[in-house]
Coordinates of C-alpha atoms in Angstrom, one line a residue:
M13 CA 0.0 0.0 0.0
L14 CA 1.1 3.6 -0.6
R15 CA 2.3 5.9 2.1
Q16 CA 2.7 9.7 2.5
Q17 CA 6.3 9.4 1.2
D18 CA 4.9 8.4 -2.2
V19 CA 2.9 11.6 -2.7
G20 CA 4.5 13.5 -5.6
H21 CA 5.7 10.3 -7.3
R22 CA 4.4 8.2 -10.2
V23 CA 2.3 5.2 -9.0
V24 CA 0.1 2.5 -10.4
V25 CA -3.2 1.6 -8.6
R26 CA -5.3 -1.5 -9.3
R27 CA -8.9 -0.7 -8.4
I28 CA -11.8 -3.1 -7.8
V29 CA -14.7 -2.0 -10.0
G30 CA -17.1 -4.8 -9.6
V31 CA -17.8 -8.6 -9.5
T32 CA -19.1 -10.8 -12.3
G33 CA -20.2 -14.2 -10.9
E34 CA -17.2 -15.3 -8.9
R35 CA -14.8 -13.1 -10.9
T36 CA -13.5 -9.7 -9.5
L37 CA -13.1 -6.9 -12.1
F38 CA -10.2 -4.5 -11.9
T39 CA -9.0 -1.4 -13.6
D40 CA -5.6 0.2 -13.4
A41 CA -4.7 3.9 -13.0
L42 CA -1.3 5.2 -13.7
G43 CA -0.1 8.7 -12.8
E44 CA 1.2 11.1 -10.2
L45 CA 0.0 10.6 -6.6
V46 CA -1.2 14.1 -5.6
D47 CA -3.0 13.3 -2.3
L48 CA -3.4 10.5 0.2
T49 CA -5.8 10.6 3.1
E50 CA -7.2 8.1 5.5
T51 CA -10.1 7.3 3.1
D52 CA -9.0 8.2 -0.4
L53 CA -6.1 8.7 -2.8
T54 CA -5.9 11.0 -5.8
I55 CA -3.9 10.4 -8.9
A56 CA -3.2 12.9 -11.7
T57 CA -3.4 10.7 -14.9
D58 CA -3.0 11.6 -18.6
K59 CA -6.8 11.6 -18.8
G60 CA -7.5 13.7 -15.8
T61 CA -7.6 13.5 -12.0
V62 CA -8.9 10.3 -10.5
R63 CA -10.0 9.9 -6.9
V64 CA -10.1 6.3 -5.5
P65 CA -11.6 5.3 -2.2
L66 CA -9.0 3.2 -0.3
R67 CA -11.6 0.4 0.2
E68 CA -11.5 -0.1 -3.6
V69 CA -7.8 -0.4 -3.9
H70 CA -6.6 -3.9 -4.5
R71 CA -2.9 -3.2 -5.0
A72 CA -0.9 0.0 -5.3
K73 CA 2.9 0.8 -5.7
R74 CA 5.3 3.4 -6.7
V75 CA 6.8 3.0 -10.3
P76 CA 9.7 4.7 -12.1
P77 CA 9.1 8.1 -13.6
A78 CA 7.7 8.1 -17.2
R79 CA 11.0 9.5 -18.5
R80 CA 14.2 10.1 -16.7
A81 CA 15.5 13.6 -17.2
R82 CA 18.6 13.6 -19.5
A83 CA 21.9 14.8 -18.0
A84 CA 21.8 18.0 -20.1
E85 CA 18.3 18.8 -18.9
V86 CA 19.3 18.3 -15.3
I87 CA 22.4 20.5 -15.7
A88 CA 20.4 23.3 -17.5
L89 CA 17.8 23.4 -14.7
E90 CA 20.3 23.3 -11.9
L91 CA 22.3 26.2 -13.5
A92 CA 19.0 28.2 -13.8
A93 CA 18.2 27.5 -10.2
D94 CA 21.7 28.5 -9.2
E95 CA 21.3 31.8 -11.1
A96 CA 18.0 32.4 -9.3
W97 CA 19.5 31.9 -5.8
P98 CA 22.9 33.6 -6.3
A99 CA 25.5 33.0 -3.5
P100 CA 27.7 36.1 -3.1
V101 CA 30.9 34.1 -2.7
R102 CA 31.6 31.9 -5.7
S103 CA 34.4 29.9 -7.2
R104 CA 34.8 27.3 -10.0
L105 CA 36.2 23.9 -9.9
G106 CA 36.0 23.0 -13.6
G107 CA 32.3 22.7 -14.2
W108 CA 31.5 22.5 -10.4
I109 CA 30.4 25.7 -8.7
L110 CA 31.5 26.4 -5.1
R111 CA 29.1 28.7 -3.2
A112 CA 29.2 30.4 0.2
A113 CA 26.6 32.7 1.8
D114 CA 27.3 32.9 5.6
N115 CA 25.5 29.5 6.0
W116 CA 22.1 30.9 4.9
T117 CA 20.4 28.0 3.1
G118 CA 22.1 24.8 1.9
R119 CA 21.6 25.8 -1.7
A120 CA 23.8 28.9 -1.3
N121 CA 26.4 27.2 0.8
S122 CA 27.2 24.0 -1.1
A123 CA 29.3 23.0 -4.1
L124 CA 27.0 22.2 -7.1
A125 CA 28.4 19.0 -8.6
V126 CA 27.4 19.3 -12.3
G127 CA 29.8 18.9 -15.2
D128 CA 33.5 18.0 -15.1
P129 CA 35.5 19.2 -12.1
D130 CA 38.6 19.1 -14.3
R131 CA 40.4 16.7 -12.0
P132 CA 40.0 13.2 -10.6
L133 CA 36.9 12.9 -8.5
E134 CA 38.8 12.2 -5.2
A135 CA 40.9 15.3 -5.8
A136 CA 37.8 17.3 -6.5
I137 CA 36.2 16.3 -3.2
D138 CA 39.4 17.2 -1.4
A139 CA 39.4 20.6 -3.1
V140 CA 35.8 21.3 -2.1
A141 CA 36.5 20.2 1.5
A142 CA 39.5 22.5 1.7
W143 CA 37.6 25.5 0.2
Y144 CA 34.9 25.3 2.8
T145 CA 37.2 24.6 5.7
D146 CA 39.3 27.7 4.8
R147 CA 36.1 29.7 5.2
G148 CA 35.2 28.1 8.5
Q149 CA 32.2 26.3 7.0
Q150 CA 31.2 22.7 6.9
P151 CA 31.9 21.2 3.5
L152 CA 28.7 20.6 1.6
I153 CA 28.2 19.2 -1.9
N154 CA 24.9 19.3 -3.8
T155 CA 24.5 16.1 -5.8
P156 CA 21.7 16.1 -8.5
M157 CA 20.5 12.6 -9.3
P158 CA 21.0 10.5 -11.3
L159 CA 23.7 12.8 -12.8
A160 CA 25.9 12.8 -9.7
A161 CA 25.6 9.1 -8.8
P162 CA 29.4 8.6 -9.0
V163 CA 29.9 11.6 -6.7
N164 CA 27.4 10.1 -4.2
A165 CA 29.2 6.8 -4.3
A166 CA 32.5 8.4 -3.6
L167 CA 31.1 10.4 -0.8
D168 CA 29.6 7.3 0.8
E169 CA 33.0 5.7 0.8
R170 CA 34.4 8.8 2.6
G171 CA 31.7 8.8 5.3
W172 CA 29.9 11.9 4.2
T173 CA 26.3 12.1 5.5
A174 CA 23.2 13.3 3.7
R175 CA 20.4 15.7 4.4
P176 CA 16.8 14.8 3.5
L177 CA 16.2 14.2 -0.2
T178 CA 15.0 17.2 -2.1
L179 CA 12.6 17.0 -5.1
V180 CA 13.2 19.4 -8.0
Q181 CA 9.7 19.6 -9.4
T182 CA 8.5 21.3 -12.6
A183 CA 5.2 22.3 -14.2
P184 CA 4.1 24.0 -17.4
L185 CA 2.7 27.5 -16.7
A186 CA -0.3 27.2 -19.1
P187 CA -2.4 25.0 -16.8
L188 CA -1.7 27.3 -13.8
L189 CA -2.8 30.3 -15.9
A190 CA -5.9 28.5 -17.3
A191 CA -7.5 28.2 -13.9
P192 CA -9.8 31.2 -13.3
A193 CA -8.7 33.8 -10.8
R194 CA -10.4 33.6 -7.4
A195 CA -12.6 36.7 -7.0
D196 CA -13.3 35.9 -3.4
L197 CA -9.6 36.3 -2.4
P198 CA -7.7 39.5 -1.8
P199 CA -5.6 40.7 -4.8
V200 CA -1.9 39.7 -5.1
D201 CA 0.4 42.7 -5.1
L202 CA 3.5 42.0 -7.2
A203 CA 6.4 44.2 -6.3
D204 CA 10.0 44.7 -7.4
N205 CA 11.1 44.8 -3.8
P206 CA 9.9 43.1 -0.7
T207 CA 8.4 45.0 2.2
D208 CA 9.6 44.7 5.8
E209 CA 6.5 42.6 6.6
W210 CA 7.5 40.3 3.7
Y211 CA 10.9 39.7 5.2
A212 CA 9.4 39.1 8.6
M213 CA 7.0 36.4 7.3
V214 CA 9.9 34.7 5.5
A215 CA 12.1 34.9 8.7
E216 CA 9.4 33.0 10.6
H217 CA 10.2 30.0 8.3
K218 CA 13.8 30.6 7.4
G219 CA 15.1 32.2 10.6
T220 CA 16.8 35.5 11.0
L221 CA 17.7 36.9 7.6
P222 CA 21.3 38.1 7.5
G223 CA 22.5 40.7 5.0
T224 CA 23.6 37.9 2.8
A225 CA 20.1 36.6 2.6
L226 CA 18.9 40.0 1.3
R227 CA 21.6 40.0 -1.3
I228 CA 20.5 36.5 -2.5
L229 CA 16.8 37.4 -2.6
N230 CA 17.4 40.7 -4.5
G231 CA 20.4 39.6 -6.6
V232 CA 18.5 38.6 -9.7
P233 CA 17.6 41.0 -12.5
E234 CA 14.2 39.6 -13.1
K235 CA 12.5 38.8 -9.8
V236 CA 9.2 39.6 -8.1
F237 CA 7.9 39.5 -4.6
A238 CA 4.2 38.7 -4.1
H239 CA 2.2 40.1 -1.2
V240 CA -1.4 39.3 -0.2
R241 CA -3.1 41.3 2.6
D242 CA -6.4 40.7 4.3
A243 CA -9.1 43.4 4.8
D244 CA -7.3 44.7 7.8
G245 CA -4.0 45.2 5.9
D246 CA -2.2 42.3 7.5
L247 CA 0.1 40.2 5.3
I248 CA -1.3 36.7 4.9
A249 CA 0.7 35.2 2.0
V250 CA 4.0 35.8 0.2
A251 CA 6.1 34.2 -2.5
R252 CA 9.2 35.0 -4.6
G253 CA 9.6 34.4 -8.3
A254 CA 12.7 34.7 -10.5
V255 CA 13.1 34.1 -14.3
T256 CA 16.6 32.9 -15.2
G257 CA 18.5 30.7 -17.6
P258 CA 18.5 30.5 -21.4
D259 CA 15.3 28.4 -21.2
R260 CA 13.6 31.2 -19.2
W261 CA 12.6 29.1 -16.2
L262 CA 10.4 30.5 -13.5
G263 CA 11.9 29.6 -10.1
L264 CA 9.3 29.6 -7.3
S265 CA 10.4 29.9 -3.7
L266 CA 9.2 31.0 -0.3
V267 CA 5.5 30.3 -0.9
Q268 CA 4.1 30.9 2.5
T269 CA 0.7 31.5 4.1
A270 CA 0.0 32.8 7.6
P271 CA -1.3 30.0 9.8
A272 CA -4.6 31.6 10.4
A273 CA -5.2 32.0 6.6
R274 CA -4.4 28.5 5.5
R275 CA -6.7 26.1 3.6
R276 CA -8.3 29.0 1.7
G277 CA -6.5 28.5 -1.6
L278 CA -4.0 31.4 -1.1
A279 CA -1.0 29.3 -2.2
R280 CA -2.6 28.6 -5.6
H281 CA -3.7 32.2 -5.8
V282 CA -0.2 33.5 -5.3
V283 CA 1.5 31.0 -7.6
R284 CA -1.0 31.8 -10.3
A285 CA -0.2 35.5 -10.1
V286 CA 3.6 34.9 -10.1
A287 CA 3.2 32.6 -13.1
G288 CA 1.3 35.3 -15.0
W289 CA 4.2 37.7 -14.3
A290 CA 6.7 35.2 -15.5
A291 CA 4.7 34.4 -18.7
Q292 CA 4.9 38.1 -19.6
R293 CA 8.7 37.7 -19.5
G294 CA 8.8 34.7 -21.8
A295 CA 8.7 31.9 -19.2
T296 CA 6.7 28.7 -20.1
R297 CA 7.7 26.4 -17.3
A298 CA 8.2 26.7 -13.5
Y299 CA 10.3 24.8 -11.0
L300 CA 10.6 24.6 -7.3
Q301 CA 12.5 22.6 -4.7
V302 CA 10.9 20.8 -1.8
E303 CA 12.0 18.2 0.7
E304 CA 10.5 14.9 0.0
R305 CA 9.6 14.6 3.7
N306 CA 7.5 17.8 3.6
Q307 CA 4.3 16.0 2.6
P308 CA 1.9 18.9 3.0
A309 CA 3.9 20.9 0.5
V310 CA 4.5 18.0 -1.8
T311 CA 0.7 17.4 -1.9
L312 CA 0.0 21.0 -2.5
Y313 CA 2.4 21.3 -5.4
G314 CA 1.1 18.1 -6.9
R315 CA -2.4 19.6 -7.0
L316 CA -0.9 22.6 -8.8
G317 CA 0.5 20.2 -11.5
F318 CA 4.1 19.9 -10.4
S319 CA 5.9 16.6 -10.8
T320 CA 9.4 15.5 -10.0
H321 CA 12.0 16.3 -12.7
H322 CA 15.0 15.0 -10.7
T323 CA 16.2 14.9 -7.1
Y324 CA 19.3 15.9 -5.2
L325 CA 21.0 15.2 -1.9
T326 CA 23.0 17.8 0.0
R327 CA 26.0 15.8 1.3
E328 CA 27.7 16.9 4.5
G329 CA 31.5 16.4 5.0
P330 CA 33.1 15.7 8.3
R331 CA 33.6 18.8 10.4

């Protein structure tokens, strides 16, 4: 049977649809598992969304993605994501990118292991470890899969640990924009610069924002900060969007809703507004990064049409 860890992944479900004589009749559904409750599961299939009561499920399991992303596609998306979250301190190790940002977020403080490091793998790992140690930081390497499988194997041998798996999920913008805007929700204000309240809401989730964080958040030429306020003027939802890369990817991040305003559709509302902004700038696809263990977020993004493009592990070197 499927578990919450399977939400956001491709699955196949065999469903009982009836009985003829002594023969049980089944039908199969194949697609992305977007929701799983105590009573039902929901699958996004090629023919539309299917909701199946658990009492009708005969068998269900996770299956491989329909098509594994090619190495060039993984590299292009990872480079676009790096451009959208620019660490202020950077160095190159062949094709690898070494990044530091006063330890604010793993993305901005890890070596991105894509391409050829221009030296034997063991020497590349040594160089990464030395670069971070010289800066008083724990060595971290971001290993996109399946591209960086050899790097992960080498790090396993050296005793590097791993943070929770991160899903890099993508979705076309067209379906997001096709959904009608919610007239019952407050308007989304899209600004070139975040307000102090915007920073405060993000800090509740990300911790105190150092000056480095502000440089990262504002360090992209094409970026937008979404604000939604209630009738009293209180900020109840935020998000950040950035368009980067030759393929004009929209990078979505920091989609947050105030606790008292959740379950009202504000996340979809904000994402739709940011998607519209990005479409005006030539973007046709969006991506986001979410930890696999964050099941509420994975479920939400699945409902918005996001599916896993590839995954990555952030590997931690010995201190």
